[in-house]
Every structure is written in C-alpha cells, then in structure tokens.
Amino acid sequence: MQFLLILLVIAGGMGLSVEAGLLGPLGNEVGGLWATFSIFGVGAALTFLLMLFFSPRNSPSFFTQPSWTLLGGILGPIYVVILTIAVPVIGIAMTMIGILAGQVFKSLVIDHYGLFGTSHRKIDSRRIIALIFIVAALILVAKG
C-alpha cells in the first residue's frame, strides 16, 4: 500500500509540473490573478461534481471544523500565483525544485514537532542529507 501511495504522490507531483507549465502562458495572456481564479474555478467545479456523486451525505460540515484547518484555502491560491509569476521567468524546473525545497524544509519541521495533529517524526541526519541534495539540485539547475 505504501508503495502505491508513493507512486500516486509522484504522479501528483508530475501533475503540478504540468499545471505550472499551463499557468505561465495563461498568466501571460490573462494576468496572474485571473489565471489563478480560472484554475481554482475549474477545480472547484470538478470537486463539486465529485462530491455530488462520491461524497457521503452524512459527512460533517466544514463549518464545524476549527477555522485554522481551512487556512489551506488561503495558501493554495498564493502557491498558484507564485507558480504563475515564476515559471515564465525562471522556468518550470527551477520553480518546481524551489517549491520542493521549501516543501521538504517545512515538512521536516512539521513532522519533527508533530504540528497540525501529525505524527512526530524526528529530523535525523538522513532527512537533513535529503534536504541538502534538493538544495544542491536547485543550485545545479540554476547554474545550467
């Protein structure tokens, strides 16, 4: 099961690179904020349709959840605006490696402290070395 999930998140990461490639030209044509709005509009419509057919009808309302759990709704558009602005200037590879470096760094901190209700996974030398390799990739791609 874990291997299948790893393949699934790799495919998701590939999808993000495609999304970044689409956002750059779209942002150049209609503007960064309109590109972000269109991406989230299409995504919201698709999610709504999926909810109609696949979501349990008795699931708890998101209005009853702690407000901090909805902060992803703020972070998502910020991420997409950054992609839209960065890709035409520094390219998809640099953008995605930079995003990855930030994700891994913050993920290590979140895991280490068990933030947001996640399990504690201490930062160890292997995790630090992995982050160093990602930063090295960022530097090597930047020099290329």
Short mmCIF file of N, CA, C and O in Angstrom, two decimals:
data_model
loop_
_atom_site.label_atom_id
_atom_site.label_comp_id
_atom_site.label_asym_id
_atom_site.label_seq_id
_atom_site.Cartn_x
_atom_site.Cartn_y
_atom_site.Cartn_z
N MET A 1 0.82 -1.20 0.00
CA MET A 1 0.00 0.00 0.00
C MET A 1 0.86 1.26 0.00
O MET A 1 0.56 2.22 -0.70
N GLN A 2 1.93 1.25 0.81
CA GLN A 2 2.80 2.42 0.88
C GLN A 2 3.44 2.70 -0.47
O GLN A 2 3.52 3.85 -0.89
N PHE A 3 3.87 1.66 -1.18
CA PHE A 3 4.48 1.83 -2.49
C PHE A 3 3.49 2.46 -3.47
O PHE A 3 3.84 3.36 -4.24
N LEU A 4 2.25 2.01 -3.42
CA LEU A 4 1.20 2.57 -4.29
C LEU A 4 0.98 4.05 -3.98
O LEU A 4 0.84 4.87 -4.91
N LEU A 5 0.98 4.40 -2.71
CA LEU A 5 0.81 5.81 -2.34
C LEU A 5 2.00 6.65 -2.80
O LEU A 5 1.83 7.79 -3.24
N ILE A 6 3.20 6.10 -2.73
CA ILE A 6 4.38 6.81 -3.21
C ILE A 6 4.26 7.07 -4.71
O ILE A 6 4.53 8.17 -5.19
N LEU A 7 3.84 6.06 -5.46
CA LEU A 7 3.62 6.26 -6.90
C LEU A 7 2.55 7.31 -7.16
O LEU A 7 2.68 8.13 -8.08
N LEU A 8 1.50 7.30 -6.35
CA LEU A 8 0.42 8.27 -6.50
C LEU A 8 0.92 9.70 -6.25
O LEU A 8 0.60 10.61 -7.02
N VAL A 9 1.72 9.91 -5.21
CA VAL A 9 2.21 11.27 -4.96
C VAL A 9 3.24 11.70 -6.00
O VAL A 9 3.33 12.89 -6.32
N ILE A 10 3.99 10.75 -6.54
CA ILE A 10 4.90 11.10 -7.65
C ILE A 10 4.09 11.57 -8.85
O ILE A 10 4.41 12.57 -9.49
N ALA A 11 3.01 10.85 -9.15
CA ALA A 11 2.14 11.27 -10.26
C ALA A 11 1.52 12.64 -9.97
O ALA A 11 1.41 13.48 -10.87
N GLY A 12 1.15 12.87 -8.71
CA GLY A 12 0.62 14.19 -8.34
C GLY A 12 1.65 15.28 -8.55
O GLY A 12 1.33 16.37 -9.04
N GLY A 13 2.90 15.00 -8.20
CA GLY A 13 3.97 15.97 -8.43
C GLY A 13 4.17 16.25 -9.91
O GLY A 13 4.41 17.39 -10.32
N MET A 14 4.05 15.22 -10.73
CA MET A 14 4.15 15.41 -12.19
C MET A 14 3.00 16.30 -12.67
O MET A 14 3.20 17.15 -13.54
N GLY A 15 1.84 16.09 -12.09
CA GLY A 15 0.69 16.92 -12.46
C GLY A 15 0.92 18.38 -12.10
O GLY A 15 0.53 19.28 -12.85
N LEU A 16 1.60 18.63 -10.97
CA LEU A 16 1.90 20.01 -10.59
C LEU A 16 2.84 20.67 -11.59
O LEU A 16 2.72 21.86 -11.88
N SER A 17 3.78 19.90 -12.12
CA SER A 17 4.68 20.46 -13.14
C SER A 17 3.92 20.82 -14.40
O SER A 17 4.18 21.85 -15.03
N VAL A 18 2.97 19.97 -14.78
CA VAL A 18 2.13 20.28 -15.95
C VAL A 18 1.30 21.53 -15.66
O VAL A 18 1.19 22.44 -16.49
N GLU A 19 0.73 21.60 -14.45
CA GLU A 19 -0.07 22.77 -14.08
C GLU A 19 0.78 24.04 -14.14
O GLU A 19 0.34 25.07 -14.66
N ALA A 20 2.02 23.96 -13.65
CA ALA A 20 2.91 25.12 -13.71
C ALA A 20 3.17 25.53 -15.15
O ALA A 20 3.18 26.72 -15.48
N GLY A 21 3.36 24.53 -16.02
CA GLY A 21 3.58 24.83 -17.43
C GLY A 21 2.38 25.48 -18.09
O GLY A 21 2.53 26.30 -19.00
N LEU A 22 1.20 25.12 -17.66
CA LEU A 22 -0.03 25.73 -18.20
C LEU A 22 -0.27 27.11 -17.64
O LEU A 22 -0.78 28.01 -18.34
N LEU A 23 0.07 27.31 -16.37
CA LEU A 23 -0.20 28.59 -15.72
C LEU A 23 0.64 29.74 -16.28
O LEU A 23 0.16 30.87 -16.36
N GLY A 24 1.90 29.46 -16.61
CA GLY A 24 2.77 30.53 -17.13
C GLY A 24 2.17 31.21 -18.36
O GLY A 24 1.94 32.42 -18.34
N PRO A 25 1.89 30.45 -19.42
CA PRO A 25 1.30 31.08 -20.62
C PRO A 25 -0.09 31.67 -20.35
O PRO A 25 -0.41 32.75 -20.85
N LEU A 26 -0.90 31.00 -19.53
CA LEU A 26 -2.22 31.54 -19.21
C LEU A 26 -2.09 32.87 -18.47
O LEU A 26 -2.79 33.84 -18.77
N GLY A 27 -1.18 32.91 -17.50
CA GLY A 27 -0.94 34.15 -16.75
C GLY A 27 -0.45 35.27 -17.64
O GLY A 27 -0.82 36.44 -17.45
N ASN A 28 0.39 34.95 -18.64
CA ASN A 28 0.87 35.97 -19.57
C ASN A 28 -0.26 36.55 -20.41
O ASN A 28 -0.23 37.71 -20.79
N GLU A 29 -1.25 35.71 -20.71
CA GLU A 29 -2.37 36.15 -21.54
C GLU A 29 -3.43 36.91 -20.77
O GLU A 29 -3.93 37.93 -21.23
N VAL A 30 -3.81 36.40 -19.61
CA VAL A 30 -4.95 36.98 -18.89
C VAL A 30 -4.57 37.64 -17.58
O VAL A 30 -5.41 38.26 -16.93
N GLY A 31 -3.32 37.50 -17.14
CA GLY A 31 -2.88 38.05 -15.86
C GLY A 31 -2.82 36.96 -14.81
O GLY A 31 -3.60 36.00 -14.85
N GLY A 32 -1.91 37.12 -13.86
CA GLY A 32 -1.68 36.10 -12.86
C GLY A 32 -2.88 35.79 -11.99
O GLY A 32 -3.17 34.64 -11.69
N LEU A 33 -3.60 36.83 -11.56
CA LEU A 33 -4.75 36.59 -10.68
C LEU A 33 -5.90 35.95 -11.43
O LEU A 33 -6.58 35.08 -10.88
N TRP A 34 -6.13 36.33 -12.68
CA TRP A 34 -7.20 35.70 -13.47
C TRP A 34 -6.84 34.24 -13.76
O TRP A 34 -7.72 33.38 -13.77
N ALA A 35 -5.57 33.98 -14.01
CA ALA A 35 -5.15 32.60 -14.24
C ALA A 35 -5.39 31.76 -12.99
O ALA A 35 -5.92 30.64 -13.06
N THR A 36 -5.03 32.31 -11.83
CA THR A 36 -5.26 31.61 -10.57
C THR A 36 -6.75 31.37 -10.35
O THR A 36 -7.17 30.26 -9.99
N PHE A 37 -7.55 32.39 -10.58
CA PHE A 37 -9.00 32.26 -10.41
C PHE A 37 -9.57 31.18 -11.33
O PHE A 37 -10.40 30.38 -10.91
N SER A 38 -9.10 31.16 -12.57
CA SER A 38 -9.64 30.17 -13.51
C SER A 38 -9.26 28.74 -13.10
O SER A 38 -10.09 27.83 -13.18
N ILE A 39 -8.03 28.56 -12.63
CA ILE A 39 -7.59 27.23 -12.19
C ILE A 39 -8.43 26.77 -11.00
O ILE A 39 -8.90 25.63 -10.96
N PHE A 40 -8.64 27.65 -10.04
CA PHE A 40 -9.42 27.28 -8.87
C PHE A 40 -10.91 27.14 -9.20
O PHE A 40 -11.61 26.33 -8.60
N GLY A 41 -11.39 27.93 -10.15
CA GLY A 41 -12.79 27.80 -10.57
C GLY A 41 -13.06 26.45 -11.20
O GLY A 41 -14.04 25.78 -10.87
N VAL A 42 -12.20 26.04 -12.11
CA VAL A 42 -12.35 24.73 -12.75
C VAL A 42 -12.21 23.63 -11.70
O VAL A 42 -13.00 22.67 -11.68
N GLY A 43 -11.23 23.77 -10.81
CA GLY A 43 -11.03 22.77 -9.76
C GLY A 43 -12.21 22.69 -8.81
O GLY A 43 -12.63 21.60 -8.41
N ALA A 44 -12.79 23.84 -8.46
CA ALA A 44 -13.95 23.84 -7.57
C ALA A 44 -15.15 23.18 -8.24
O ALA A 44 -15.88 22.41 -7.60
N ALA A 45 -15.35 23.46 -9.52
CA ALA A 45 -16.47 22.85 -10.24
C ALA A 45 -16.30 21.33 -10.30
O ALA A 45 -17.26 20.59 -10.07
N LEU A 46 -15.10 20.87 -10.61
CA LEU A 46 -14.84 19.43 -10.67
C LEU A 46 -15.04 18.79 -9.30
O LEU A 46 -15.67 17.74 -9.17
N THR A 47 -14.51 19.44 -8.27
CA THR A 47 -14.66 18.90 -6.91
C THR A 47 -16.14 18.83 -6.51
O THR A 47 -16.59 17.86 -5.90
N PHE A 48 -16.90 19.86 -6.88
CA PHE A 48 -18.33 19.86 -6.58
C PHE A 48 -19.03 18.67 -7.24
O PHE A 48 -19.82 17.97 -6.61
N LEU A 49 -18.71 18.42 -8.49
CA LEU A 49 -19.32 17.27 -9.18
C LEU A 49 -18.92 15.95 -8.53
O LEU A 49 -19.75 15.06 -8.36
N LEU A 50 -17.67 15.83 -8.15
CA LEU A 50 -17.22 14.61 -7.48
C LEU A 50 -17.92 14.44 -6.14
O LEU A 50 -18.31 13.33 -5.76
N MET A 51 -18.12 15.55 -5.42
CA MET A 51 -18.83 15.48 -4.14
C MET A 51 -20.27 15.02 -4.33
O MET A 51 -20.79 14.25 -3.51
N LEU A 52 -20.91 15.49 -5.39
CA LEU A 52 -22.29 15.10 -5.63
C LEU A 52 -22.45 13.59 -5.78
O LEU A 52 -23.43 13.00 -5.33
N PHE A 53 -21.47 12.97 -6.42
CA PHE A 53 -21.59 11.56 -6.74
C PHE A 53 -20.88 10.63 -5.76
O PHE A 53 -21.25 9.47 -5.63
N PHE A 54 -19.82 11.12 -5.09
CA PHE A 54 -18.99 10.22 -4.30
C PHE A 54 -18.88 10.55 -2.82
O PHE A 54 -18.36 9.76 -2.06
N SER A 55 -19.32 11.72 -2.40
CA SER A 55 -19.17 12.10 -1.00
C SER A 55 -20.35 11.58 -0.18
O SER A 55 -21.49 11.66 -0.62
N PRO A 56 -20.06 11.05 1.00
CA PRO A 56 -21.18 10.59 1.85
C PRO A 56 -22.07 11.77 2.24
O PRO A 56 -21.58 12.86 2.50
N ARG A 57 -23.34 11.55 2.24
CA ARG A 57 -24.30 12.62 2.52
C ARG A 57 -24.31 13.01 4.00
O ARG A 57 -24.78 14.07 4.35
N ASN A 58 -23.80 12.15 4.86
CA ASN A 58 -23.83 12.44 6.28
C ASN A 58 -22.49 12.94 6.82
O ASN A 58 -22.26 12.89 8.01
N SER A 59 -21.61 13.40 5.94
CA SER A 59 -20.31 13.88 6.41
C SER A 59 -20.48 15.20 7.16
O SER A 59 -21.36 16.00 6.85
N PRO A 60 -19.63 15.44 8.17
CA PRO A 60 -19.77 16.67 8.96
C PRO A 60 -19.50 17.91 8.12
O PRO A 60 -18.71 17.89 7.18
N SER A 61 -20.15 18.97 8.47
CA SER A 61 -19.98 20.25 7.78
C SER A 61 -18.59 20.81 8.04
O SER A 61 -18.07 20.71 9.15
N PHE A 62 -18.01 21.41 7.03
CA PHE A 62 -16.71 22.03 7.27
C PHE A 62 -16.84 23.28 8.12
O PHE A 62 -15.88 23.76 8.70
N PHE A 63 -18.05 23.80 8.27
CA PHE A 63 -18.27 24.95 9.15
C PHE A 63 -18.10 24.58 10.62
O PHE A 63 -17.93 25.45 11.47
N THR A 64 -18.17 23.30 10.94
CA THR A 64 -18.00 22.87 12.33
C THR A 64 -16.54 22.57 12.65
O THR A 64 -16.22 22.28 13.80
N GLN A 65 -15.66 22.66 11.68
CA GLN A 65 -14.24 22.36 11.87
C GLN A 65 -13.53 23.59 12.43
O GLN A 65 -13.96 24.72 12.22
N PRO A 66 -12.40 23.38 13.11
CA PRO A 66 -11.62 24.54 13.58
C PRO A 66 -11.20 25.41 12.40
O PRO A 66 -10.81 24.90 11.34
N SER A 67 -11.29 26.71 12.57
CA SER A 67 -11.02 27.63 11.45
C SER A 67 -9.61 27.49 10.90
O SER A 67 -9.39 27.67 9.70
N TRP A 68 -8.63 27.14 11.74
CA TRP A 68 -7.26 27.03 11.25
C TRP A 68 -7.10 25.93 10.21
O TRP A 68 -6.19 25.97 9.39
N THR A 69 -8.01 24.94 10.21
CA THR A 69 -7.90 23.86 9.24
C THR A 69 -8.25 24.32 7.83
O THR A 69 -7.96 23.63 6.86
N LEU A 70 -8.87 25.47 7.71
CA LEU A 70 -9.26 25.99 6.40
C LEU A 70 -8.20 26.93 5.81
O LEU A 70 -8.40 27.50 4.73
N LEU A 71 -7.08 27.10 6.49
CA LEU A 71 -6.03 28.00 6.00
C LEU A 71 -5.44 27.56 4.66
O LEU A 71 -4.90 28.38 3.92
N GLY A 72 -5.56 26.27 4.35
CA GLY A 72 -5.09 25.80 3.05
C GLY A 72 -5.80 26.52 1.91
O GLY A 72 -5.23 26.67 0.82
N GLY A 73 -7.02 26.97 2.16
CA GLY A 73 -7.74 27.74 1.15
C GLY A 73 -7.08 29.07 0.84
O GLY A 73 -7.28 29.64 -0.22
N ILE A 74 -6.27 29.57 1.76
CA ILE A 74 -5.51 30.80 1.53
C ILE A 74 -4.16 30.46 0.90
O ILE A 74 -3.70 31.15 -0.01
N LEU A 75 -3.55 29.38 1.38
CA LEU A 75 -2.22 29.03 0.90
C LEU A 75 -2.23 28.53 -0.55
O LEU A 75 -1.29 28.79 -1.30
N GLY A 76 -3.28 27.83 -0.95
CA GLY A 76 -3.36 27.30 -2.32
C GLY A 76 -3.27 28.38 -3.39
O GLY A 76 -2.42 28.29 -4.29
N PRO A 77 -4.10 29.42 -3.32
CA PRO A 77 -4.00 30.48 -4.34
C PRO A 77 -2.66 31.21 -4.31
O PRO A 77 -2.15 31.60 -5.36
N ILE A 78 -2.08 31.38 -3.13
CA ILE A 78 -0.76 32.03 -3.06
C ILE A 78 0.25 31.19 -3.82
O ILE A 78 1.05 31.71 -4.62
N TYR A 79 0.21 29.88 -3.63
CA TYR A 79 1.09 28.96 -4.33
C TYR A 79 0.91 29.07 -5.84
O TYR A 79 1.88 29.17 -6.60
N VAL A 80 -0.34 29.11 -6.30
CA VAL A 80 -0.61 29.16 -7.74
C VAL A 80 -0.16 30.50 -8.32
O VAL A 80 0.39 30.55 -9.43
N VAL A 81 -0.35 31.59 -7.61
CA VAL A 81 0.12 32.90 -8.08
C VAL A 81 1.65 32.87 -8.21
O VAL A 81 2.21 33.36 -9.20
N ILE A 82 2.32 32.28 -7.22
CA ILE A 82 3.78 32.18 -7.30
C ILE A 82 4.20 31.38 -8.53
O ILE A 82 5.12 31.78 -9.26
N LEU A 83 3.54 30.25 -8.79
CA LEU A 83 3.84 29.47 -10.00
C LEU A 83 3.64 30.30 -11.25
O LEU A 83 4.48 30.29 -12.16
N THR A 84 2.53 31.02 -11.31
CA THR A 84 2.19 31.80 -12.49
C THR A 84 3.22 32.87 -12.77
O THR A 84 3.56 33.13 -13.93
N ILE A 85 3.74 33.48 -11.73
CA ILE A 85 4.73 34.55 -11.89
C ILE A 85 6.13 33.99 -12.16
O ILE A 85 6.86 34.50 -13.01
N ALA A 86 6.49 32.91 -11.46
CA ALA A 86 7.87 32.41 -11.52
C ALA A 86 8.18 31.63 -12.78
O ALA A 86 9.27 31.76 -13.34
N VAL A 87 7.26 30.79 -13.24
CA VAL A 87 7.55 29.89 -14.37
C VAL A 87 8.04 30.62 -15.62
O VAL A 87 9.05 30.22 -16.20
N PRO A 88 7.38 31.69 -16.06
CA PRO A 88 7.89 32.36 -17.28
C PRO A 88 9.28 32.97 -17.10
O PRO A 88 10.01 33.13 -18.07
N VAL A 89 9.66 33.28 -15.88
CA VAL A 89 10.94 33.94 -15.64
C VAL A 89 12.07 32.94 -15.39
O VAL A 89 13.14 33.04 -16.00
N ILE A 90 11.84 31.95 -14.52
CA ILE A 90 12.93 31.03 -14.16
C ILE A 90 12.74 29.61 -14.69
O ILE A 90 13.61 28.77 -14.53
N GLY A 91 11.60 29.33 -15.31
CA GLY A 91 11.36 28.02 -15.90
C GLY A 91 10.67 27.06 -14.92
O GLY A 91 10.64 27.29 -13.72
N ILE A 92 10.14 25.99 -15.49
CA ILE A 92 9.40 25.03 -14.68
C ILE A 92 10.34 24.28 -13.74
O ILE A 92 10.03 24.11 -12.56
N ALA A 93 11.49 23.83 -14.22
CA ALA A 93 12.39 23.04 -13.38
C ALA A 93 12.85 23.83 -12.15
O ALA A 93 12.76 23.34 -11.02
N MET A 94 13.31 25.06 -12.34
CA MET A 94 13.76 25.87 -11.20
C MET A 94 12.61 26.14 -10.24
O MET A 94 12.78 26.07 -9.02
N THR A 95 11.44 26.45 -10.80
CA THR A 95 10.29 26.73 -9.95
C THR A 95 9.93 25.52 -9.11
O THR A 95 9.74 25.61 -7.89
N MET A 96 9.84 24.36 -9.74
CA MET A 96 9.41 23.17 -9.02
C MET A 96 10.47 22.68 -8.02
O MET A 96 10.12 22.21 -6.94
N ILE A 97 11.74 22.81 -8.35
CA ILE A 97 12.78 22.42 -7.39
C ILE A 97 12.77 23.38 -6.20
O ILE A 97 12.92 22.95 -5.05
N GLY A 98 12.57 24.65 -6.47
CA GLY A 98 12.45 25.63 -5.38
C GLY A 98 11.26 25.34 -4.49
O GLY A 98 11.34 25.37 -3.25
N ILE A 99 10.12 25.04 -5.13
CA ILE A 99 8.92 24.66 -4.38
C ILE A 99 9.20 23.41 -3.54
O ILE A 99 8.86 23.34 -2.36
N LEU A 100 9.85 22.43 -4.16
CA LEU A 100 10.17 21.18 -3.46
C LEU A 100 11.08 21.44 -2.25
O LEU A 100 10.85 20.90 -1.17
N ALA A 101 12.08 22.30 -2.43
CA ALA A 101 12.99 22.61 -1.32
C ALA A 101 12.21 23.23 -0.16
O ALA A 101 12.40 22.84 1.01
N GLY A 102 11.33 24.16 -0.47
CA GLY A 102 10.51 24.77 0.58
C GLY A 102 9.57 23.77 1.23
O GLY A 102 9.40 23.76 2.46
N GLN A 103 8.97 22.90 0.42
CA GLN A 103 8.06 21.89 0.96
C GLN A 103 8.78 20.92 1.89
O GLN A 103 8.29 20.61 2.97
N VAL A 104 9.94 20.45 1.46
CA VAL A 104 10.66 19.47 2.27
C VAL A 104 11.15 20.12 3.56
O VAL A 104 11.01 19.54 4.65
N PHE A 105 11.67 21.33 3.48
CA PHE A 105 12.14 22.01 4.69
C PHE A 105 11.00 22.16 5.69
O PHE A 105 11.12 21.78 6.87
N LYS A 106 9.89 22.73 5.24
CA LYS A 106 8.76 22.96 6.15
C LYS A 106 8.16 21.64 6.62
O LYS A 106 7.73 21.51 7.77
N SER A 107 8.13 20.63 5.75
CA SER A 107 7.60 19.31 6.13
C SER A 107 8.45 18.67 7.22
O SER A 107 7.90 18.04 8.14
N LEU A 108 9.75 18.83 7.14
CA LEU A 108 10.62 18.29 8.18
C LEU A 108 10.31 18.94 9.53
O LEU A 108 10.25 18.27 10.56
N VAL A 109 10.10 20.24 9.51
CA VAL A 109 9.77 20.96 10.76
C VAL A 109 8.42 20.50 11.30
O VAL A 109 8.27 20.23 12.50
N ILE A 110 7.42 20.41 10.41
CA ILE A 110 6.08 19.98 10.83
C ILE A 110 6.13 18.57 11.41
O ILE A 110 5.56 18.29 12.47
N ASP A 111 6.82 17.65 10.72
CA ASP A 111 6.95 16.28 11.22
C ASP A 111 7.70 16.23 12.55
O ASP A 111 7.32 15.51 13.47
N HIS A 112 8.77 17.00 12.64
CA HIS A 112 9.62 16.97 13.84
C HIS A 112 8.82 17.36 15.08
O HIS A 112 8.96 16.75 16.14
N TYR A 113 8.00 18.38 14.95
CA TYR A 113 7.23 18.86 16.10
C TYR A 113 5.82 18.28 16.18
O TYR A 113 5.08 18.57 17.12
N GLY A 114 5.43 17.50 15.17
CA GLY A 114 4.09 16.93 15.17
C GLY A 114 3.00 17.99 15.08
O GLY A 114 1.95 17.87 15.71
N LEU A 115 3.25 19.02 14.29
CA LEU A 115 2.29 20.12 14.16
C LEU A 115 1.05 19.68 13.40
O LEU A 115 1.08 18.73 12.62
N PHE A 116 -0.05 20.36 13.61
CA PHE A 116 -1.33 20.14 12.93
C PHE A 116 -1.88 18.74 13.18
O PHE A 116 -2.60 18.20 12.36
N GLY A 117 -1.48 18.13 14.29
CA GLY A 117 -2.00 16.80 14.62
C GLY A 117 -1.31 15.65 13.90
O GLY A 117 -1.80 14.53 13.93
N THR A 118 -0.18 15.91 13.27
CA THR A 118 0.55 14.84 12.57
C THR A 118 1.41 14.05 13.56
O THR A 118 1.67 14.52 14.67
N SER A 119 1.84 12.89 13.15
CA SER A 119 2.73 12.08 13.99
C SER A 119 4.10 12.72 14.07
O SER A 119 4.56 13.35 13.11
N HIS A 120 4.76 12.52 15.21
CA HIS A 120 6.13 13.02 15.38
C HIS A 120 7.08 12.13 14.58
O HIS A 120 7.06 10.92 14.71
N ARG A 121 7.89 12.77 13.75
CA ARG A 121 8.96 12.08 13.02
C ARG A 121 10.18 12.97 13.13
O ARG A 121 10.27 13.99 12.44
N LYS A 122 11.08 12.59 13.99
CA LYS A 122 12.23 13.44 14.30
C LYS A 122 13.10 13.69 13.08
O LYS A 122 13.26 12.83 12.22
N ILE A 123 13.65 14.90 13.03
CA ILE A 123 14.64 15.23 11.99
C ILE A 123 15.92 14.48 12.36
O ILE A 123 16.41 14.60 13.46
N ASP A 124 16.42 13.70 11.41
CA ASP A 124 17.67 12.98 11.63
C ASP A 124 18.63 13.31 10.50
O ASP A 124 18.31 14.08 9.60
N SER A 125 19.81 12.72 10.55
CA SER A 125 20.84 13.06 9.57
C SER A 125 20.41 12.68 8.15
O SER A 125 20.73 13.40 7.20
N ARG A 126 19.68 11.58 7.98
CA ARG A 126 19.23 11.19 6.63
C ARG A 126 18.30 12.24 6.04
O ARG A 126 18.39 12.55 4.85
N ARG A 127 17.42 12.76 6.84
CA ARG A 127 16.47 13.78 6.35
C ARG A 127 17.19 15.08 6.01
O ARG A 127 16.87 15.74 5.03
N ILE A 128 18.17 15.44 6.82
CA ILE A 128 18.96 16.64 6.54
C ILE A 128 19.75 16.45 5.24
O ILE A 128 19.82 17.36 4.40
N ILE A 129 20.33 15.29 5.05
CA ILE A 129 21.09 15.00 3.81
C ILE A 129 20.16 15.07 2.61
O ILE A 129 20.52 15.62 1.56
N ALA A 130 18.94 14.55 2.73
CA ALA A 130 17.97 14.63 1.63
C ALA A 130 17.68 16.08 1.27
O ALA A 130 17.65 16.45 0.09
N LEU A 131 17.50 16.92 2.29
CA LEU A 131 17.26 18.35 2.03
C LEU A 131 18.47 18.99 1.37
O LEU A 131 18.32 19.79 0.44
N ILE A 132 19.65 18.63 1.80
CA ILE A 132 20.88 19.17 1.19
C ILE A 132 20.95 18.79 -0.28
O ILE A 132 21.32 19.61 -1.14
N PHE A 133 20.58 17.55 -0.62
CA PHE A 133 20.59 17.13 -2.03
C PHE A 133 19.58 17.95 -2.85
O PHE A 133 19.86 18.29 -4.01
N ILE A 134 18.44 18.25 -2.28
CA ILE A 134 17.45 19.06 -3.00
C ILE A 134 17.98 20.47 -3.22
O ILE A 134 17.86 21.04 -4.32
N VAL A 135 18.62 21.04 -2.20
CA VAL A 135 19.21 22.38 -2.35
C VAL A 135 20.34 22.32 -3.37
O VAL A 135 20.50 23.24 -4.20
N ALA A 136 21.13 21.24 -3.37
CA ALA A 136 22.20 21.08 -4.38
C ALA A 136 21.60 21.02 -5.78
O ALA A 136 22.14 21.61 -6.72
N ALA A 137 20.48 20.32 -5.93
CA ALA A 137 19.82 20.25 -7.24
C ALA A 137 19.38 21.65 -7.67
O ALA A 137 19.53 22.02 -8.84
N LEU A 138 18.86 22.43 -6.75
CA LEU A 138 18.44 23.79 -7.06
C LEU A 138 19.63 24.61 -7.55
O LEU A 138 19.54 25.32 -8.56
N ILE A 139 20.76 24.49 -6.87
CA ILE A 139 21.96 25.22 -7.27
C ILE A 139 22.47 24.75 -8.62
O ILE A 139 22.81 25.56 -9.48
N LEU A 140 22.50 23.43 -8.84
CA LEU A 140 23.00 22.90 -10.11
C LEU A 140 22.10 23.29 -11.29
O LEU A 140 22.59 23.63 -12.37
N VAL A 141 20.79 23.26 -11.10
CA VAL A 141 19.88 23.65 -12.18
C VAL A 141 19.98 25.15 -12.43
O VAL A 141 19.91 25.60 -13.58
N ALA A 142 20.21 25.94 -11.40
CA ALA A 142 20.36 27.38 -11.55
C ALA A 142 21.61 27.72 -12.36
O ALA A 142 21.62 28.69 -13.12
N LYS A 143 22.65 26.93 -12.20
CA LYS A 143 23.91 27.19 -12.91
C LYS A 143 23.83 26.74 -14.37
O LYS A 143 24.64 27.13 -15.17
N GLY A 144 22.85 25.88 -14.69
CA GLY A 144 22.75 25.28 -16.01
C GLY A 144 22.23 26.14 -17.06
O GLY A 144 22.10 27.17 -17.40
#
